[in-house]
Tab-separated table of C-alpha atoms in Angstrom:
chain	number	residue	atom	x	y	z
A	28	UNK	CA	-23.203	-42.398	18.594
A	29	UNK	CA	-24.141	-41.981	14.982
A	30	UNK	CA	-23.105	-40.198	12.195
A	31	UNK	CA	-24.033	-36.106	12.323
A	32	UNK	CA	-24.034	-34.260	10.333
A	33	UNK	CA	-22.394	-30.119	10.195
A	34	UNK	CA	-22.904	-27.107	8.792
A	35	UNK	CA	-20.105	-27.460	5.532
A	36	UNK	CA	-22.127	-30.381	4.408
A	37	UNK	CA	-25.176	-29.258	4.907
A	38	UNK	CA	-24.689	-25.946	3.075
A	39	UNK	CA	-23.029	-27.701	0.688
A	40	UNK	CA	-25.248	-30.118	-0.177
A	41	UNK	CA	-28.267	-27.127	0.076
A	42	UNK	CA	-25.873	-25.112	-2.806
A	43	UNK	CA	-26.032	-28.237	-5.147
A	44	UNK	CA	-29.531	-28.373	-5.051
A	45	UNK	CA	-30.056	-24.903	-5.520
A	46	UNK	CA	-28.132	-24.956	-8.344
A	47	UNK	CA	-30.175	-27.522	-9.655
A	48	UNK	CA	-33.067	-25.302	-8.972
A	49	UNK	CA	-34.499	-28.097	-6.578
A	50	UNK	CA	-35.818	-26.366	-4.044
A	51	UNK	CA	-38.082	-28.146	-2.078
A	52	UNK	CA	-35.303	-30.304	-0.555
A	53	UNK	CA	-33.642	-27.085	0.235
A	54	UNK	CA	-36.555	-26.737	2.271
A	55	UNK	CA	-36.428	-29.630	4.000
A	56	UNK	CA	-32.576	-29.100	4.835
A	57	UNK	CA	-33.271	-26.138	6.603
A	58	UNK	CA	-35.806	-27.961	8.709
A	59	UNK	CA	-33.506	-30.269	9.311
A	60	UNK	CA	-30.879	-27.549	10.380
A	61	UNK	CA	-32.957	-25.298	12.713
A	62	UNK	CA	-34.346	-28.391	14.252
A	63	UNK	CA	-30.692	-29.392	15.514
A	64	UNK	CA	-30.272	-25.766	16.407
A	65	UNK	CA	-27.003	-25.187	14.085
A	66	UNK	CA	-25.620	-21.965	13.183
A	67	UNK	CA	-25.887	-20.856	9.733
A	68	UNK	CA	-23.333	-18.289	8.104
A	69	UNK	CA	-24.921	-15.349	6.479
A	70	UNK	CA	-23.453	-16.908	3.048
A	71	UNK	CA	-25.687	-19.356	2.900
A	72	UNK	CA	-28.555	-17.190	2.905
A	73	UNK	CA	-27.088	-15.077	0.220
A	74	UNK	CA	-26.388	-17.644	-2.147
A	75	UNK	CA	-30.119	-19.271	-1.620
A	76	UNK	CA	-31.801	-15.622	-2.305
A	77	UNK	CA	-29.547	-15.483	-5.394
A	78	UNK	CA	-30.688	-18.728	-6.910
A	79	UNK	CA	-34.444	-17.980	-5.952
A	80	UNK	CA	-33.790	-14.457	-7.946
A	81	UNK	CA	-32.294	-16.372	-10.788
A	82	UNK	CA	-35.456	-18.915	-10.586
A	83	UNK	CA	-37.708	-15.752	-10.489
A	84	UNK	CA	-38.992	-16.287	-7.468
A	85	UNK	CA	-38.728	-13.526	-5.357
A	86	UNK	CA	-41.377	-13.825	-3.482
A	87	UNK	CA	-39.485	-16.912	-1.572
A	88	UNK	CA	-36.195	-14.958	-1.934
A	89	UNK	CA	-37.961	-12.483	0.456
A	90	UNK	CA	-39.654	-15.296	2.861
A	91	UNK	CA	-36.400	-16.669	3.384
A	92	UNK	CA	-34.639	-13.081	3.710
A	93	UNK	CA	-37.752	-12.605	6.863
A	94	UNK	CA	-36.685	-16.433	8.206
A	95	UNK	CA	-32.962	-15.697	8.327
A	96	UNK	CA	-32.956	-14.791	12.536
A	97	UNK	CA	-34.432	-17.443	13.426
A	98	UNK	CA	-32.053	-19.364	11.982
A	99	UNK	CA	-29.445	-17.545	14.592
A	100	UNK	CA	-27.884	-15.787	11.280
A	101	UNK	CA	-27.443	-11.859	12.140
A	102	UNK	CA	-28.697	-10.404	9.178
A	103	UNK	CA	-26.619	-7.727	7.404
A	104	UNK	CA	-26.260	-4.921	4.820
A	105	UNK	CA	-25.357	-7.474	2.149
A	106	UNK	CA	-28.149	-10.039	2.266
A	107	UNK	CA	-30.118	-6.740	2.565
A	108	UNK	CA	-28.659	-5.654	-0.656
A	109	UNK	CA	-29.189	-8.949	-2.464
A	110	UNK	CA	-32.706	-8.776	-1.705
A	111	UNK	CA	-33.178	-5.527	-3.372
A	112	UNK	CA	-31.293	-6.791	-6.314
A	113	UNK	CA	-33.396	-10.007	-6.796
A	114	UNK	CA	-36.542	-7.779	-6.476
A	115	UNK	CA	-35.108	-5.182	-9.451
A	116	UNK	CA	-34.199	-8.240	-11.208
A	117	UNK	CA	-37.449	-9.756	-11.278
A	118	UNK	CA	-39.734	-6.499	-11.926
A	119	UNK	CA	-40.771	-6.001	-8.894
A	120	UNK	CA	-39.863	-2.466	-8.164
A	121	UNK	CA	-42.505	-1.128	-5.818
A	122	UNK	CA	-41.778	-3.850	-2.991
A	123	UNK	CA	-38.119	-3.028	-3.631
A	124	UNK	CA	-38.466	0.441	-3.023
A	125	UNK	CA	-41.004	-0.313	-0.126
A	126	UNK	CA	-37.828	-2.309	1.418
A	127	UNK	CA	-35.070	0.415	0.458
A	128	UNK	CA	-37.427	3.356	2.289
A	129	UNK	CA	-38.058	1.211	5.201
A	130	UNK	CA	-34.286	0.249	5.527
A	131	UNK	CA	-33.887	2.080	9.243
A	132	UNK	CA	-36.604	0.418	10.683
A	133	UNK	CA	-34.972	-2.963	9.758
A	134	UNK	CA	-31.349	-2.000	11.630
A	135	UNK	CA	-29.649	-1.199	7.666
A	136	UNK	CA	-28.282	1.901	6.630
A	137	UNK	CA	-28.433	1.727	3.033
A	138	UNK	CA	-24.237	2.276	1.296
A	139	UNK	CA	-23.517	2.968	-2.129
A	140	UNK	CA	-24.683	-0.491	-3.525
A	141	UNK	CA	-28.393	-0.387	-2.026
A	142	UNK	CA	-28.959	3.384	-3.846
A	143	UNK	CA	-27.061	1.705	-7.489
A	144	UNK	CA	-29.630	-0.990	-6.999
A	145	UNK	CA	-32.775	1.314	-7.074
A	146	UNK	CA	-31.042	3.625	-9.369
A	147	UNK	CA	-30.683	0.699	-11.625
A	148	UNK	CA	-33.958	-0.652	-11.044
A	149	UNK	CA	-35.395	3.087	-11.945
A	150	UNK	CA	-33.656	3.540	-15.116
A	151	UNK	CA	-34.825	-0.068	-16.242
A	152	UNK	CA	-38.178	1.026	-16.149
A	153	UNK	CA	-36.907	4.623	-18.181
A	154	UNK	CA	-37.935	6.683	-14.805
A	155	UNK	CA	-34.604	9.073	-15.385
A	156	UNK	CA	-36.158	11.328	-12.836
A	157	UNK	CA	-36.891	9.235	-10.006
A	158	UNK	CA	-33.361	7.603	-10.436
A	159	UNK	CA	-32.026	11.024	-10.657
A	160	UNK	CA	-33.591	11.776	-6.982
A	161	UNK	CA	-32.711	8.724	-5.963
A	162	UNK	CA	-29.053	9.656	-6.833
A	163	UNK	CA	-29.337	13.129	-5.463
A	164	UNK	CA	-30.620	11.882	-1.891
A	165	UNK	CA	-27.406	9.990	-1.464
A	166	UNK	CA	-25.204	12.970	-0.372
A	167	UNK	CA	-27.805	14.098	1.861
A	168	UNK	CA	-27.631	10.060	3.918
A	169	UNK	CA	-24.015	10.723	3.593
A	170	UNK	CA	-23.721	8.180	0.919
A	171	UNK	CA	-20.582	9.142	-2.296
A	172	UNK	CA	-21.176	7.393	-5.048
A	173	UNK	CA	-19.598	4.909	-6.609
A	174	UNK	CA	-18.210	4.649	-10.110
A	175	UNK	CA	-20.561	2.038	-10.452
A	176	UNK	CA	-23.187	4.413	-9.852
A	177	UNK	CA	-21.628	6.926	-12.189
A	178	UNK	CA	-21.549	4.203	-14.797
A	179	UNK	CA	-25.420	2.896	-14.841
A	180	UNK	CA	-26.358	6.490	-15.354
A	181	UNK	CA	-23.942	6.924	-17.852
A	182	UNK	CA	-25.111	4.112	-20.003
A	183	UNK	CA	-28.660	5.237	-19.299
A	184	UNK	CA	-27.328	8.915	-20.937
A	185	UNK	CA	-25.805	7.330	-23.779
A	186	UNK	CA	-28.673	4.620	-24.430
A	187	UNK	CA	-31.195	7.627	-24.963
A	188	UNK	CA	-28.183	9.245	-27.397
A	189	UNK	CA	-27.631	12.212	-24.514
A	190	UNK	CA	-24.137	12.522	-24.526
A	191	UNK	CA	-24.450	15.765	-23.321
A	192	UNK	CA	-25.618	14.898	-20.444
A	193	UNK	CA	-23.205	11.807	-20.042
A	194	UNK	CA	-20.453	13.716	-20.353
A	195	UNK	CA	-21.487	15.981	-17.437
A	196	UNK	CA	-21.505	13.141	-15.246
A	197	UNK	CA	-17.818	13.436	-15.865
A	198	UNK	CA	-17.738	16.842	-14.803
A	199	UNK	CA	-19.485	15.120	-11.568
A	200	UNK	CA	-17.414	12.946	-10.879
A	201	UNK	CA	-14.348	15.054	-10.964
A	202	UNK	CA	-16.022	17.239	-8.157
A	203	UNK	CA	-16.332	14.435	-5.890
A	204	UNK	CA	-13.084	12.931	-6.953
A	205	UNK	CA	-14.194	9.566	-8.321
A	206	UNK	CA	-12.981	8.775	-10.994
A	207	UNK	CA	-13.700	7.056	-13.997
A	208	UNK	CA	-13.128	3.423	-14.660
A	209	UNK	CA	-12.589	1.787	-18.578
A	210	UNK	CA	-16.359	0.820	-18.418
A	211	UNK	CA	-17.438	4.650	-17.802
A	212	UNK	CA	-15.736	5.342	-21.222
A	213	UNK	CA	-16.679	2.340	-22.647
A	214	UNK	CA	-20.369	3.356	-22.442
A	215	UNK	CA	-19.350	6.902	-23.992
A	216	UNK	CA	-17.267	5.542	-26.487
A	217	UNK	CA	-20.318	3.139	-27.208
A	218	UNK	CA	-22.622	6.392	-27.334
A	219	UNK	CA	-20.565	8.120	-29.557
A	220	UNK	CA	-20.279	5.405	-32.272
A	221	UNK	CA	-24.092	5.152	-32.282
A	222	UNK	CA	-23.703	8.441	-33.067
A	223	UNK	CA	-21.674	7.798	-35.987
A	224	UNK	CA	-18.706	9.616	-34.052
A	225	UNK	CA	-16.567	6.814	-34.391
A	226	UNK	CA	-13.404	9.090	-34.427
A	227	UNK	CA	-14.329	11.014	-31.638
A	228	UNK	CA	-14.759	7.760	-29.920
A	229	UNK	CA	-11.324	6.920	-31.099
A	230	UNK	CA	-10.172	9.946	-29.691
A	231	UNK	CA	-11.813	8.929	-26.334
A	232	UNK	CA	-9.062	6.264	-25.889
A	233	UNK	CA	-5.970	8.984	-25.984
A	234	UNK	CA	-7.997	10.787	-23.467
A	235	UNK	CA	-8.416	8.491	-20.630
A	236	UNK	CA	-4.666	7.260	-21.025
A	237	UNK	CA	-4.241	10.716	-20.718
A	238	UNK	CA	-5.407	11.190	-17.291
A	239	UNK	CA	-4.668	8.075	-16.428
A	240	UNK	CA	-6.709	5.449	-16.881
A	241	UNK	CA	-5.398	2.567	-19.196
A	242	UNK	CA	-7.891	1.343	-22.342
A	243	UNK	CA	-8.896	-2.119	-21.641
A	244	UNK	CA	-10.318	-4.692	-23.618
A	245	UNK	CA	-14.044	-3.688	-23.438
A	246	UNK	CA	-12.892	-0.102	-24.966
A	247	UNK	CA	-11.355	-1.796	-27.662
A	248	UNK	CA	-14.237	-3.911	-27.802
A	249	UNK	CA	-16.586	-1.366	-28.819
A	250	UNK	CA	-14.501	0.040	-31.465
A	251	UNK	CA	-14.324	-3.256	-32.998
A	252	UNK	CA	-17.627	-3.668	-32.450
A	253	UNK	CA	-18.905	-0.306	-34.659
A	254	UNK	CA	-16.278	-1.373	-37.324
A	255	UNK	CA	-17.383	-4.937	-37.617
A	256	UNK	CA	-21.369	-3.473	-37.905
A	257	UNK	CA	-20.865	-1.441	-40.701
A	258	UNK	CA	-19.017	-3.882	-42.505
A	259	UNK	CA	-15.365	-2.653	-42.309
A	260	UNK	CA	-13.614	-6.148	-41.733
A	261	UNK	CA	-10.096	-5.131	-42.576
A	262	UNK	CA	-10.387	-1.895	-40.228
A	263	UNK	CA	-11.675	-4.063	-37.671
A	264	UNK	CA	-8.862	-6.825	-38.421
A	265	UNK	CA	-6.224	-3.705	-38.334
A	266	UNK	CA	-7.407	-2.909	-35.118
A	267	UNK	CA	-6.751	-6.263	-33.650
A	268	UNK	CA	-3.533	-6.276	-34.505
A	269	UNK	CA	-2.754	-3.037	-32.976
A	270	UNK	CA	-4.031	-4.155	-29.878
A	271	UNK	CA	-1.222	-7.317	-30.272
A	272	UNK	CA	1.675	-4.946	-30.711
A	273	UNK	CA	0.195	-2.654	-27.470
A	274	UNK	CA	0.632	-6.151	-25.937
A	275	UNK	CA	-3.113	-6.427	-25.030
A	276	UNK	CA	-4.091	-10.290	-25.448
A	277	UNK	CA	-7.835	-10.403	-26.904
A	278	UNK	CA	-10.442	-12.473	-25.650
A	279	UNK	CA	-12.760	-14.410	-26.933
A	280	UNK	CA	-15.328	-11.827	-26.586
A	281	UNK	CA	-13.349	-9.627	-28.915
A	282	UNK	CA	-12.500	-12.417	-31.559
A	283	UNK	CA	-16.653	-13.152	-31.536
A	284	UNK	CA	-16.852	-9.947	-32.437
A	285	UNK	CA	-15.143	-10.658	-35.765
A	286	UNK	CA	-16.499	-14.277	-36.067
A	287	UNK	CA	-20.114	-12.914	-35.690
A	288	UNK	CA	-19.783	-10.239	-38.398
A	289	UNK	CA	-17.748	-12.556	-40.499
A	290	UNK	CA	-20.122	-15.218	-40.507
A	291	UNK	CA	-23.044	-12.824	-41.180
A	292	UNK	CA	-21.337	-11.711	-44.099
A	293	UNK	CA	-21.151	-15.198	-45.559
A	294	UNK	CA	-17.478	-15.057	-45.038
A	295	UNK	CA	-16.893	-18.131	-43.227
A	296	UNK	CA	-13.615	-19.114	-44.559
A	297	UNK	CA	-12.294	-15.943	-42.993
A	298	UNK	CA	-14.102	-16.544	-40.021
A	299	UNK	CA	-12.728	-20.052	-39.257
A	300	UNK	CA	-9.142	-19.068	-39.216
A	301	UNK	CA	-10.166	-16.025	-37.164
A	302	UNK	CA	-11.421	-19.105	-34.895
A	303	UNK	CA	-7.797	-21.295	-35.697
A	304	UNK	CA	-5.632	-18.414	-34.779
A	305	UNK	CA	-7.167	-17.383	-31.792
A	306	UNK	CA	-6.876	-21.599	-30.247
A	307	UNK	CA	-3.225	-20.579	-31.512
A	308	UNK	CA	-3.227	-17.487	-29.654
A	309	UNK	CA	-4.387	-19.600	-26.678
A	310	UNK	CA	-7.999	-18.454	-26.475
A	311	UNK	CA	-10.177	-20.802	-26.028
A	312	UNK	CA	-13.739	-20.471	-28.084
A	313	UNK	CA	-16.787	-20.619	-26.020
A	314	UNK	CA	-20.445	-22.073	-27.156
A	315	UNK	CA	-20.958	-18.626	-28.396
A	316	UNK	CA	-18.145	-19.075	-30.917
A	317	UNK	CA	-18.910	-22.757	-32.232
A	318	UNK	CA	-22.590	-21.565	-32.065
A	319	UNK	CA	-21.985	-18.860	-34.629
A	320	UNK	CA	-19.118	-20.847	-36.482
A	321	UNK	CA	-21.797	-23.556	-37.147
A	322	UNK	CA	-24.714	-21.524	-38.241
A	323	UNK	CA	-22.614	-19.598	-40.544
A	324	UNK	CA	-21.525	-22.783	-42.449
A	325	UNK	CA	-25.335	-23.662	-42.971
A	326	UNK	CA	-25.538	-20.221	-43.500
A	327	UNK	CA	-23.337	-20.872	-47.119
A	328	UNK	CA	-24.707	-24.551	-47.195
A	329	UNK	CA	-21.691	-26.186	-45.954
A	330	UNK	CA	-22.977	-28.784	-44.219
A	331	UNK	CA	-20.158	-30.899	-43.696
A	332	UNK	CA	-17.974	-27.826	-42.663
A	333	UNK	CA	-20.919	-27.345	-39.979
A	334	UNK	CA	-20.950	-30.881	-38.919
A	335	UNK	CA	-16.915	-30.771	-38.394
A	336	UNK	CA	-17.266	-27.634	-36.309
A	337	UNK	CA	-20.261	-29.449	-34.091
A	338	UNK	CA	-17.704	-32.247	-33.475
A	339	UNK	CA	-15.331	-30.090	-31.872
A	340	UNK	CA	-18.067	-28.144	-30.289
A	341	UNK	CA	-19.458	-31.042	-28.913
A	342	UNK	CA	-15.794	-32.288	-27.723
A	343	UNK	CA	-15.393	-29.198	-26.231
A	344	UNK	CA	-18.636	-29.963	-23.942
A	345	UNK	CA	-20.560	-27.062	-25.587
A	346	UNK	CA	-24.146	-27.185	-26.394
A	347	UNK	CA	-25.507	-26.093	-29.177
A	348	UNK	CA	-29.102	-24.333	-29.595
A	349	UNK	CA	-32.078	-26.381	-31.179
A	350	UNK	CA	-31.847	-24.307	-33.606
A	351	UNK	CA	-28.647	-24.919	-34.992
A	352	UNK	CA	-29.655	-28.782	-34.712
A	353	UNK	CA	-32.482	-28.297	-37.139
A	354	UNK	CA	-30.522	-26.294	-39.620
A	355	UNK	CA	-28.051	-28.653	-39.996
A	356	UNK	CA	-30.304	-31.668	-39.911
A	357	UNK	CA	-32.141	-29.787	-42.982
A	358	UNK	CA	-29.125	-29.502	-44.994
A	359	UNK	CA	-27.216	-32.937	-44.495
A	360	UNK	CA	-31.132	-34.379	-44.877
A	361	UNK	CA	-31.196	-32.286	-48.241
A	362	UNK	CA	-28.020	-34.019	-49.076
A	363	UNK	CA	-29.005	-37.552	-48.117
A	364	UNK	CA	-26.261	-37.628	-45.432
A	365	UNK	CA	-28.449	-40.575	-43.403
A	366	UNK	CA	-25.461	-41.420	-41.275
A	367	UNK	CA	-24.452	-37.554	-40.230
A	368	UNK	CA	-28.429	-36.421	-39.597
A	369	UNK	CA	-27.949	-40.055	-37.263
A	370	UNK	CA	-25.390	-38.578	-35.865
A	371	UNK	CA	-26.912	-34.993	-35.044
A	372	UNK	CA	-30.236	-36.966	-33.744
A	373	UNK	CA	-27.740	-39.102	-31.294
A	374	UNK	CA	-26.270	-35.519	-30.689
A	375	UNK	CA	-29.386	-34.409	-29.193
A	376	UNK	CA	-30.724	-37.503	-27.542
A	377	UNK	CA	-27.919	-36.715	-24.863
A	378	UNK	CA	-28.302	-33.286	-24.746
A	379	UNK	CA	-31.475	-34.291	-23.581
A	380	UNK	CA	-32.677	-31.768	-26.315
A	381	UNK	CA	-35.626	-32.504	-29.278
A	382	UNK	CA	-37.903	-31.506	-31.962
A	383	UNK	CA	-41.537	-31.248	-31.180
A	384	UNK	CA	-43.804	-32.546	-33.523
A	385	UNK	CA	-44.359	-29.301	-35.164
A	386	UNK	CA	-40.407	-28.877	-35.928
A	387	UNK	CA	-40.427	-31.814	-37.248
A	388	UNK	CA	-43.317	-31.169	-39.836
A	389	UNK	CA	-41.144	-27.552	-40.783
A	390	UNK	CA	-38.028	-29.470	-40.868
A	391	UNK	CA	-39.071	-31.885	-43.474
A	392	UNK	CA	-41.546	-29.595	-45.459
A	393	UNK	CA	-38.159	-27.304	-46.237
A	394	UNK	CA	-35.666	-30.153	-46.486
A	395	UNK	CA	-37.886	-31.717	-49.243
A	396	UNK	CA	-41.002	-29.530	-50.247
A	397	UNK	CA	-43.532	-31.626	-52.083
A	398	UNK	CA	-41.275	-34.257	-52.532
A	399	UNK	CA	-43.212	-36.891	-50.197
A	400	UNK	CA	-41.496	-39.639	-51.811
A	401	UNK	CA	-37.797	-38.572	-51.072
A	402	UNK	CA	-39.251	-37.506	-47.286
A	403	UNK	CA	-40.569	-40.834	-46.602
A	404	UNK	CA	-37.604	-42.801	-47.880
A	405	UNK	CA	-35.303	-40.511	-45.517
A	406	UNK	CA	-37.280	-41.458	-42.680
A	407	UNK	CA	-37.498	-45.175	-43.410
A	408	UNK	CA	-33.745	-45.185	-43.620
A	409	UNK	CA	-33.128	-43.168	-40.722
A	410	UNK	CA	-35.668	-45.561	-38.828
A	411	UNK	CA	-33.551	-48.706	-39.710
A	412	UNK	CA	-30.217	-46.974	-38.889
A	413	UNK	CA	-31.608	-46.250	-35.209
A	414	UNK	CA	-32.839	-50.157	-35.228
């Protein structure tokens, strides 16, 4: 007998691909599976619909959704549910809504997630009305809703600058006993400060310990967030530390916060041993961090201090963005660094990432203006260093 093979390597091999955003061997695979009549879990499914929602292309996310029984996979609430969500997703709204109203027909009775998912979907588009009857419909299909729920109508509230509103939602809530998570007062604390309440959002985070739910990072987040934005550094700085001695351990998110602003600023001394003290702290950066770190040395025109901070970037198996290539090309080519642009240009090459021809004409227009004599001598010598 030969070799056969199962389902695990079958779906697992079907994920990689997907991944890859190859689908048409994906295809194929699933040929391959129905035709030796094996049984797929519903997982697979999900995970496929996913991808083709993260490939916008719902319109196979739904074929496949249709194809799923005849692949002996019962079809449930959740692949239901990540349907609707890849249709919201990808702007298409109507067929969404087409599949939420004829959820009965199809064997689902639509839970708390399906109605979040058009409620989302309806306050995307600004329709506060439709999600609002959306939302009111779900205690009459004896659906409660979530704080999840709660919370995308919330932001919506606060978005629009109607805290009013947003903080009757509260009032809500407390009637149906749900209660309200650190993200619900994240969003008001987030509405507030675009308010210019910052205070009041202060306040916020006595009043939620105070009936019991603990601040969390994203709360502090958003304070450090306002502070940073209108330029009060050392208020936002204070603030980290307070969050130290309350024993809270910021992420990188929060320290980005700070780098960003920082590095806007032209501050990026201050900014790098923001970046040394959190790899101290044991918080590792992420692309967004060396990303930022980078452009704000080219930012002040420290090239070398931006080529240094690509190194470790790179080490760190971080890409860049193109970008942040051609500003730094432009400055060490300004300096007549040959060797380090080299070294960006090898950078690239495998990142698989380059300038089109039109870059290329911008790049060396501002790295040498009408200077056609110290442009064409750069690229001679960077020819014979690739050579």
């Amino acid at each position: 007998m030969g070799f056969k093979h199962d389902y695990p390597s079958y779906s697992s091999l079907i994920y990689k691909l997907a991944r890859c955003r190859n689908f048409e061997p994906v295809i194929t695979l699933l040929h391959s599976i129905k035709h030796h009549n094996i049984r797929c879990e519903e997982a697979l499914f999900i995970g496929l619909i996913r991808h083709y929602g993260k490939s916008q292309l719902p319109e196979e996310a739904i074929d496949l959704f249709q194809q799923m029984t005849s692949f002996n996979c019962v079809r449930t609430l959740q692949s239901f549910n990540t349907l609707l969500n890849v249709l919201v997703d990808n702007g298409r709204l109507e067929k969404a809504n087409e599949m939420f109203k004829c959820a009965s027909k199809m064997g689902f009775k639509p839970n708390s997630v399906s109605f979040t998912v058009m409620i989302k979907g309806w306050l995307e588009r600004g329709e506060w009305e439709q999600a609002r009857r959306v939302f009111d419909e779900m205690p009459e299909r004896g659906v409660e809703p979530s704080v999840v729920t709660y919370n995308c109508l919330v932001g919506y509230l606060c978005k629009k600058g109607d805290l009013d509103r947003a903080k009757g939602m509260l009032d809500d809530m407390a009637k149906k006993r749900q209660k309200p998570n650190a993200v619900t007062y994240s969003l008001l604390m987030g509405g507030l400060c675009s308010l210019d309440k910052y205070n009041e959002a202060k306040k916020m985070m006595f009043d939620m310990e105070y009936r019991g739910c603990k601040p969390q990072m994203v709360n502090y987040g958003v304070l450090m967030n306002d502070l940073a934005k209108r330029g009060l550094i050392e208020e936002a700085k204070a603030l980290l530390h307070q969050m130290k001695k309350k024993r809270f351990k910021p992420d990188v998110v929060t320290y980005n916060i700070l780098i960003n602003y920082l590095c806007k600023d032209g501050r990026v001394a201050e900014a790098y041993k923001i970046l040394v003290e959190m790899q101290v702290q044991g918080c590792e950066p992420n692309a967004a961090t060396y990303r930022m770190m980078v452009d704000g040395f080219c930012r002040v025109e420290d090239f070398e201090g931006g080529l240094k901070l690509l190194n470790a970037m790179l080490a760190s198996e971080h890409c860049p963005r193109l970008e942040t290539f051609c500003c730094l090309i432009r400055g060490l080519a300004k300096c007549g660094k040959v060797d380090d642009v080299c070294f960006v240009l090898e950078a690239m090459e495998k990142k698989k990432m380059r300038f089109d021809l039109h870059s290329w004409e911008v790049l060396v227009r501002e790295a040498f203006g009408e200077d056609h004599g110290s442009a064409s001598s750069l690229v001679t010598e960077l020819i014979s260093a690739h050579q």
